[in-house]
mmCIF file of C-alpha atoms in Angstrom:
data_model
loop_
_atom_site.group_PDB
_atom_site.id
_atom_site.type_symbol
_atom_site.label_atom_id
_atom_site.label_comp_id
_atom_site.label_asym_id
_atom_site.label_seq_id
_atom_site.Cartn_x
_atom_site.Cartn_y
_atom_site.Cartn_z
ATOM 1 C CA MET A 1 40.207 -49.922 131.080
ATOM 2 C CA ASN A 2 41.265 -46.964 128.746
ATOM 3 C CA LEU A 3 41.988 -49.718 126.614
ATOM 4 C CA LEU A 4 39.205 -50.735 126.516
ATOM 5 C CA LEU A 5 37.303 -48.295 125.719
ATOM 6 C CA ASN A 6 39.507 -47.215 122.936
ATOM 7 C CA CYS A 7 38.771 -50.204 121.295
ATOM 8 C CA ARG A 8 34.979 -49.455 121.241
ATOM 9 C CA LEU A 9 35.380 -46.170 120.008
ATOM 10 C CA ARG A 10 37.473 -47.535 116.887
ATOM 11 C CA ASN A 11 34.760 -50.337 116.689
ATOM 12 C CA THR A 12 32.084 -48.139 116.409
ATOM 13 C CA ALA A 13 33.738 -45.340 114.398
ATOM 14 C CA GLN A 14 34.513 -48.424 111.666
ATOM 15 C CA ARG A 15 30.821 -49.469 111.757
ATOM 16 C CA GLY A 16 30.013 -46.118 110.745
ATOM 17 C CA THR A 17 31.751 -45.045 108.043
ATOM 18 C CA LYS A 18 31.107 -48.967 106.800
ATOM 19 C CA LYS A 19 27.346 -48.118 107.160
ATOM 20 C CA ASN A 20 28.357 -44.348 105.242
ATOM 21 C CA LEU A 21 29.536 -46.528 102.486
ATOM 22 C CA PHE A 22 27.491 -48.826 102.255
ATOM 23 C CA THR A 23 24.266 -45.391 102.378
ATOM 24 C CA LEU A 24 26.843 -44.161 99.415
ATOM 25 C CA SER A 25 26.827 -46.845 97.168
ATOM 26 C CA LEU A 26 22.979 -46.933 97.604
ATOM 27 C CA THR A 27 22.727 -43.699 96.354
ATOM 28 C CA GLN A 28 24.823 -44.390 93.080
ATOM 29 C CA MET A 29 23.202 -46.888 91.852
ATOM 30 C CA ARG A 30 20.000 -45.940 92.524
ATOM 31 C CA SER A 31 20.326 -42.189 90.272
ATOM 32 C CA PRO A 32 21.826 -42.630 87.251
ATOM 33 C CA SER A 33 25.007 -40.614 86.034
ATOM 34 C CA PRO A 34 24.735 -37.176 84.230
ATOM 35 C CA LYS A 35 27.252 -39.272 81.549
ATOM 36 C CA LYS A 36 23.964 -41.635 81.318
ATOM 37 C CA MET A 37 21.409 -38.896 80.990
ATOM 38 C CA LYS A 38 22.643 -36.835 79.087
ATOM 39 C CA GLU A 39 22.284 -40.803 76.904
ATOM 40 C CA ASP A 40 18.521 -41.024 77.709
ATOM 41 C CA THR A 41 17.225 -37.663 77.232
ATOM 42 C CA PRO A 42 15.068 -38.006 74.117
ATOM 43 C CA THR A 43 16.200 -34.555 72.631
ATOM 44 C CA ASP A 44 15.075 -35.673 68.883
ATOM 45 C CA SER A 45 11.883 -36.362 69.872
ATOM 46 C CA VAL A 46 11.043 -33.160 71.714
ATOM 47 C CA LYS A 47 9.948 -31.050 69.252
ATOM 48 C CA LYS A 48 10.375 -26.855 70.166
ATOM 49 C CA PRO A 49 8.259 -24.369 69.498
ATOM 50 C CA SER A 50 8.731 -22.924 65.935
ATOM 51 C CA GLY A 51 6.690 -19.490 66.383
ATOM 52 C CA ARG A 52 5.196 -20.438 62.977
ATOM 53 C CA ALA A 53 1.106 -21.730 62.854
ATOM 54 C CA PRO A 54 1.083 -24.974 62.091
ATOM 55 C CA LEU A 55 1.222 -25.865 58.596
ATOM 56 C CA ARG A 56 -2.416 -28.697 58.152
ATOM 57 C CA GLN A 57 -0.219 -31.564 55.795
ATOM 58 C CA LYS A 58 -2.680 -32.654 53.037
ATOM 59 C CA ALA A 59 -2.856 -34.209 49.841
ATOM 60 C CA VAL A 60 -4.687 -33.507 46.909
ATOM 61 C CA GLU A 61 -7.711 -36.560 47.292
ATOM 62 C CA PRO A 62 -9.314 -36.756 43.790
ATOM 63 C CA LYS A 63 -12.861 -37.143 46.731
ATOM 64 C CA HIS A 64 -12.156 -33.133 47.450
ATOM 65 C CA VAL A 65 -11.321 -32.170 43.706
ATOM 66 C CA ALA A 66 -15.141 -34.305 43.149
ATOM 67 C CA PHE A 67 -16.927 -32.425 45.372
ATOM 68 C CA VAL A 68 -15.794 -29.253 44.637
ATOM 69 C CA ALA A 69 -16.736 -29.986 41.177
ATOM 70 C CA ILE A 70 -19.988 -31.075 42.157
ATOM 71 C CA ALA A 71 -20.590 -27.924 44.481
ATOM 72 C CA PHE A 72 -20.003 -25.442 42.426
ATOM 73 C CA CYS A 73 -22.190 -27.249 39.435
ATOM 74 C CA THR A 74 -24.537 -27.891 42.076
ATOM 75 C CA TYR A 75 -24.572 -23.609 42.574
ATOM 76 C CA LEU A 76 -25.195 -23.004 38.866
ATOM 77 C CA VAL A 77 -27.738 -25.560 38.874
ATOM 78 C CA PHE A 78 -29.629 -22.878 42.182
ATOM 79 C CA LEU A 79 -28.613 -19.717 39.983
ATOM 80 C CA TYR A 80 -30.245 -21.282 36.647
ATOM 81 C CA SER A 81 -33.740 -21.557 39.023
ATOM 82 C CA ILE A 82 -33.896 -18.304 40.124
ATOM 83 C CA TYR A 83 -33.012 -17.164 36.588
ATOM 84 C CA ARG A 84 -35.893 -19.531 35.158
ATOM 85 C CA MET A 85 -38.167 -17.685 37.719
ATOM 86 C CA LEU A 86 -37.082 -14.020 36.392
ATOM 87 C CA PRO A 87 -39.260 -12.762 33.591
ATOM 88 C CA GLU A 88 -38.290 -13.845 30.118
ATOM 89 C CA LEU A 89 -34.890 -11.787 28.732
ATOM 90 C CA PRO A 90 -35.708 -10.075 24.929
ATOM 91 C CA ASP A 91 -32.882 -12.175 22.378
ATOM 92 C CA GLU A 92 -31.636 -9.517 21.534
ATOM 93 C CA HIS A 93 -30.222 -8.826 25.272
ATOM 94 C CA LYS A 94 -29.675 -11.743 26.619
ATOM 95 C CA HIS A 95 -25.904 -12.229 25.139
ATOM 96 C CA LYS A 96 -24.899 -9.467 27.139
ATOM 97 C CA LEU A 97 -25.886 -11.419 30.154
ATOM 98 C CA THR A 98 -22.804 -11.976 30.940
ATOM 99 C CA LEU A 99 -19.370 -12.276 33.782
ATOM 100 C CA PRO A 100 -18.636 -8.915 34.009
ATOM 101 C CA PHE A 101 -15.280 -9.205 33.560
ATOM 102 C CA SER A 102 -14.530 -5.985 31.723
ATOM 103 C CA VAL A 103 -16.419 -2.031 31.807
ATOM 104 C CA GLU A 104 -18.178 -3.065 28.371
ATOM 105 C CA ALA A 105 -19.717 -5.928 29.597
ATOM 106 C CA ALA A 106 -20.130 -4.514 33.213
ATOM 107 C CA GLN A 107 -22.211 -2.361 31.077
ATOM 108 C CA ASP A 108 -23.783 -4.376 29.122
ATOM 109 C CA LEU A 109 -24.659 -6.020 32.382
ATOM 110 C CA ARG A 110 -25.921 -3.085 33.929
ATOM 111 C CA GLU A 111 -29.056 -2.234 31.162
ATOM 112 C CA VAL A 112 -29.998 -6.390 32.275
ATOM 113 C CA LEU A 113 -30.547 -5.662 35.101
ATOM 114 C CA LEU A 114 -32.204 -2.082 34.413
ATOM 115 C CA ILE A 115 -34.565 -4.307 32.282
ATOM 116 C CA TYR A 116 -35.174 -7.764 35.055
ATOM 117 C CA VAL A 117 -35.544 -4.563 37.527
ATOM 118 C CA GLU A 118 -38.124 -3.105 36.320
ATOM 119 C CA GLU A 119 -40.368 -6.117 36.165
ATOM 120 C CA ALA A 120 -39.669 -7.867 38.981
ATOM 121 C CA TYR A 121 -37.269 -5.436 41.021
ATOM 122 C CA LEU A 122 -37.025 -8.262 43.789
ATOM 123 C CA GLY A 123 -36.152 -11.239 42.096
ATOM 124 C CA THR A 124 -33.554 -9.118 40.886
ATOM 125 C CA LEU A 125 -31.980 -8.240 43.837
ATOM 126 C CA ILE A 126 -31.619 -11.310 45.718
ATOM 127 C CA GLY A 127 -30.764 -13.448 41.545
ATOM 128 C CA GLY A 128 -27.774 -10.778 42.020
ATOM 129 C CA PHE A 129 -26.344 -11.652 45.665
ATOM 130 C CA PHE A 130 -25.791 -14.926 45.103
ATOM 131 C CA PHE A 131 -24.685 -14.810 41.795
ATOM 132 C CA TYR A 132 -22.254 -12.137 44.252
ATOM 133 C CA VAL A 133 -21.877 -15.143 46.373
ATOM 134 C CA PHE A 134 -21.269 -17.495 43.808
ATOM 135 C CA LEU A 135 -18.168 -15.716 42.544
ATOM 136 C CA GLN A 136 -16.528 -14.948 46.050
ATOM 137 C CA THR A 137 -17.139 -18.859 46.678
ATOM 138 C CA PHE A 138 -15.247 -20.207 44.081
ATOM 139 C CA SER A 139 -12.424 -17.173 43.431
ATOM 140 C CA ILE A 140 -14.286 -15.991 40.229
ATOM 141 C CA PRO A 141 -12.959 -12.677 38.966
ATOM 142 C CA GLY A 142 -15.628 -10.060 38.003
ATOM 143 C CA SER A 143 -16.629 -8.985 41.486
ATOM 144 C CA ALA A 144 -15.364 -5.521 41.652
ATOM 145 C CA PHE A 145 -17.449 -4.307 38.767
ATOM 146 C CA LEU A 146 -20.717 -5.729 40.679
ATOM 147 C CA ASN A 147 -20.213 -3.320 43.279
ATOM 148 C CA PHE A 148 -20.507 -0.451 40.812
ATOM 149 C CA ILE A 149 -23.217 -2.249 38.558
ATOM 150 C CA ALA A 150 -25.128 -3.050 41.589
ATOM 151 C CA GLY A 151 -24.771 0.917 42.954
ATOM 152 C CA ALA A 152 -25.634 2.067 39.601
ATOM 153 C CA VAL A 153 -28.779 0.077 39.466
ATOM 154 C CA PHE A 154 -30.745 0.086 43.163
ATOM 155 C CA GLY A 155 -29.115 3.049 44.283
ATOM 156 C CA VAL A 156 -25.810 3.396 46.332
ATOM 157 C CA PRO A 157 -27.597 2.659 50.089
ATOM 158 C CA VAL A 158 -28.899 -0.570 49.077
ATOM 159 C CA ALA A 159 -26.257 -1.805 46.476
ATOM 160 C CA PHE A 160 -24.173 -0.816 49.711
ATOM 161 C CA ILE A 161 -25.733 -3.711 51.916
ATOM 162 C CA THR A 162 -26.181 -5.803 48.660
ATOM 163 C CA THR A 163 -22.189 -6.077 47.799
ATOM 164 C CA LEU A 164 -20.498 -6.562 51.636
ATOM 165 C CA LEU A 165 -23.529 -9.352 52.950
ATOM 166 C CA ALA A 166 -22.503 -10.773 49.553
ATOM 167 C CA ALA A 167 -18.156 -10.546 49.697
ATOM 168 C CA THR A 168 -18.571 -11.484 53.465
ATOM 169 C CA PHE A 169 -19.871 -14.859 52.845
ATOM 170 C CA GLY A 170 -18.781 -15.102 49.547
ATOM 171 C CA ALA A 171 -15.386 -15.033 52.171
ATOM 172 C CA SER A 172 -16.662 -16.616 54.405
ATOM 173 C CA PHE A 173 -17.797 -19.793 52.314
ATOM 174 C CA SER A 174 -14.750 -19.845 50.125
ATOM 175 C CA TYR A 175 -12.758 -19.945 53.876
ATOM 176 C CA LEU A 176 -14.477 -22.752 55.048
ATOM 177 C CA LEU A 177 -14.798 -24.664 51.820
ATOM 178 C CA SER A 178 -10.595 -24.153 51.761
ATOM 179 C CA TYR A 179 -10.376 -25.437 55.651
ATOM 180 C CA TYR A 180 -12.241 -28.798 55.204
ATOM 181 C CA ILE A 181 -11.653 -29.978 51.812
ATOM 182 C CA GLY A 182 -9.799 -27.895 49.661
ATOM 183 C CA SER A 183 -5.868 -26.811 51.326
ATOM 184 C CA GLY A 184 -5.000 -30.034 49.365
ATOM 185 C CA ILE A 185 -5.358 -28.652 46.280
ATOM 186 C CA VAL A 186 -4.570 -24.861 47.903
ATOM 187 C CA ARG A 187 -0.204 -25.840 48.958
ATOM 188 C CA ALA A 188 -0.750 -28.390 45.755
ATOM 189 C CA THR A 189 -1.266 -25.211 42.812
ATOM 190 C CA PHE A 190 -0.120 -22.045 44.742
ATOM 191 C CA PRO A 191 3.253 -23.381 46.823
ATOM 192 C CA ASP A 192 5.177 -20.132 46.888
ATOM 193 C CA MET A 193 2.039 -17.836 47.274
ATOM 194 C CA MET A 194 1.251 -20.160 50.394
ATOM 195 C CA VAL A 195 6.119 -19.835 51.472
ATOM 196 C CA LEU A 196 5.536 -15.685 51.174
ATOM 197 C CA PHE A 197 2.527 -16.021 52.842
ATOM 198 C CA ALA A 198 3.418 -17.523 55.518
ATOM 199 C CA THR A 199 6.035 -15.941 56.065
ATOM 200 C CA HIS A 200 4.685 -12.365 56.535
ATOM 201 C CA LEU A 201 1.163 -13.447 58.685
ATOM 202 C CA ASN A 202 3.676 -15.270 61.169
ATOM 203 C CA LYS A 203 5.611 -11.512 61.396
ATOM 204 C CA HIS A 204 2.358 -9.791 62.226
ATOM 205 C CA ARG A 205 0.469 -12.800 64.633
ATOM 206 C CA GLN A 206 -0.311 -10.940 67.501
ATOM 207 C CA HIS A 207 -2.660 -8.193 65.334
ATOM 208 C CA LEU A 208 -3.581 -10.532 62.727
ATOM 209 C CA PHE A 209 -6.860 -8.805 63.246
ATOM 210 C CA ASN A 210 -5.194 -5.236 61.775
ATOM 211 C CA TYR A 211 -2.884 -7.562 59.231
ATOM 212 C CA LEU A 212 -5.756 -9.356 57.225
ATOM 213 C CA LEU A 213 -7.620 -6.259 57.559
ATOM 214 C CA PHE A 214 -4.861 -4.444 56.022
ATOM 215 C CA LEU A 215 -4.364 -7.503 53.367
ATOM 216 C CA ARG A 216 -8.647 -6.227 53.066
ATOM 217 C CA LEU A 217 -7.690 -3.003 51.181
ATOM 218 C CA THR A 218 -3.804 -3.161 49.585
ATOM 219 C CA PRO A 219 -3.330 -5.334 46.685
ATOM 220 C CA PHE A 220 -0.446 -6.957 48.195
ATOM 221 C CA LEU A 221 -2.286 -10.498 47.878
ATOM 222 C CA PRO A 222 -5.864 -11.067 45.273
ATOM 223 C CA ASN A 223 -8.612 -11.502 47.665
ATOM 224 C CA TRP A 224 -9.478 -15.016 47.129
ATOM 225 C CA PHE A 225 -6.270 -16.105 48.141
ATOM 226 C CA ILE A 226 -6.712 -14.864 51.251
ATOM 227 C CA ASN A 227 -9.734 -16.616 51.208
ATOM 228 C CA LEU A 228 -8.018 -19.937 50.486
ATOM 229 C CA ALA A 229 -4.298 -19.649 52.080
ATOM 230 C CA SER A 230 -5.972 -17.874 56.017
ATOM 231 C CA PRO A 231 -8.422 -21.487 57.363
ATOM 232 C CA ILE A 232 -4.741 -23.899 55.757
ATOM 233 C CA LEU A 233 -2.416 -21.390 58.346
ATOM 234 C CA SER A 234 -4.304 -21.362 61.568
ATOM 235 C CA VAL A 235 -6.266 -18.097 61.041
ATOM 236 C CA PRO A 236 -9.168 -18.384 63.180
ATOM 237 C CA PHE A 237 -12.438 -17.188 61.228
ATOM 238 C CA LYS A 238 -13.667 -15.190 63.468
ATOM 239 C CA THR A 239 -10.715 -12.702 63.072
ATOM 240 C CA PHE A 240 -10.934 -13.622 59.399
ATOM 241 C CA PHE A 241 -14.950 -13.237 59.104
ATOM 242 C CA LEU A 242 -15.163 -9.766 61.523
ATOM 243 C CA ALA A 243 -11.646 -8.472 58.958
ATOM 244 C CA THR A 244 -13.569 -9.489 56.090
ATOM 245 C CA PHE A 245 -16.739 -7.656 57.025
ATOM 246 C CA PHE A 246 -14.830 -3.843 58.262
ATOM 247 C CA GLY A 247 -12.197 -4.128 54.763
ATOM 248 C CA THR A 248 -15.180 -5.066 52.441
ATOM 249 C CA SER A 249 -17.554 -2.308 54.413
ATOM 250 C CA ILE A 250 -14.121 0.263 53.370
ATOM 251 C CA GLU A 251 -13.858 -1.047 50.258
ATOM 252 C CA ASP A 252 -17.053 -0.865 49.189
ATOM 253 C CA THR A 253 -17.772 2.516 50.097
ATOM 254 C CA TYR A 254 -14.533 3.553 48.178
ATOM 255 C CA HIS A 255 -16.266 2.756 45.190
ATOM 256 C CA LEU A 256 -19.860 3.245 45.678
ATOM 257 C CA ALA A 257 -18.428 7.454 46.541
ATOM 258 C CA ARG A 258 -16.484 6.738 43.341
ATOM 259 C CA LEU A 259 -19.301 6.478 41.832
ATOM 260 C CA MET A 260 -21.464 8.956 43.223
ATOM 261 C CA LEU A 261 -18.962 11.699 41.781
ATOM 262 C CA SER A 262 -18.856 9.724 38.052
ATOM 263 C CA ILE A 263 -22.383 10.146 38.476
ATOM 264 C CA LEU A 264 -22.226 13.740 40.311
ATOM 265 C CA LYS A 265 -20.286 15.176 36.940
ATOM 266 C CA PHE A 266 -22.162 14.031 34.356
#
């Protein structure tokens, strides 16, 4: 009896061992080995976040250059139509109607605007506003002199509001122009400045508004380049617009305060 019982127990143990071995083999077949898992993991295809804003890769296309040229010419025609609606300027003053690239040119332009203001105040104000927007949109120098000219011609309150709105809208149009069609042109034309701006921008990404406001008030980078490069470096339009608005308001206050002090001295 004991011999029969021992045989049955031995058979049961052997069956349990075989079952465990069979289960273990199935488990090993279903789960890959650590070496195979390491080989199959697509480490190369997974991109780790670098902490930098992605640059929009766009090549310079002829149609983009053509569109910018068409927009530039169209705006010139629009400005010329405003000029034709103003009163006729005497011949001896027509040569003074130029871009204010110097102090002498700014004084000549001020004389011309004073003549226009006497006969067509509102038309001169509207024309000056769109002319300021034109300079800001297409990154043409000369807008700094217009702040002083506007203050001397229209008075400080009107000049402050006009130049503030014109500078903000002009910078915003420049931002949008670069965002939609000008990124390839900007990257190809100013590669070193783009690298410099991107490096500093990524360091201040957490407080972007304060950094852009700082750039508006300092000569670290020119304002026209900030307008063109910001959309390429993923600066949100809302942040750009607010920083431009408040930065321009502070800058205009400074320029108009200098103008008032110079007037008081005389």
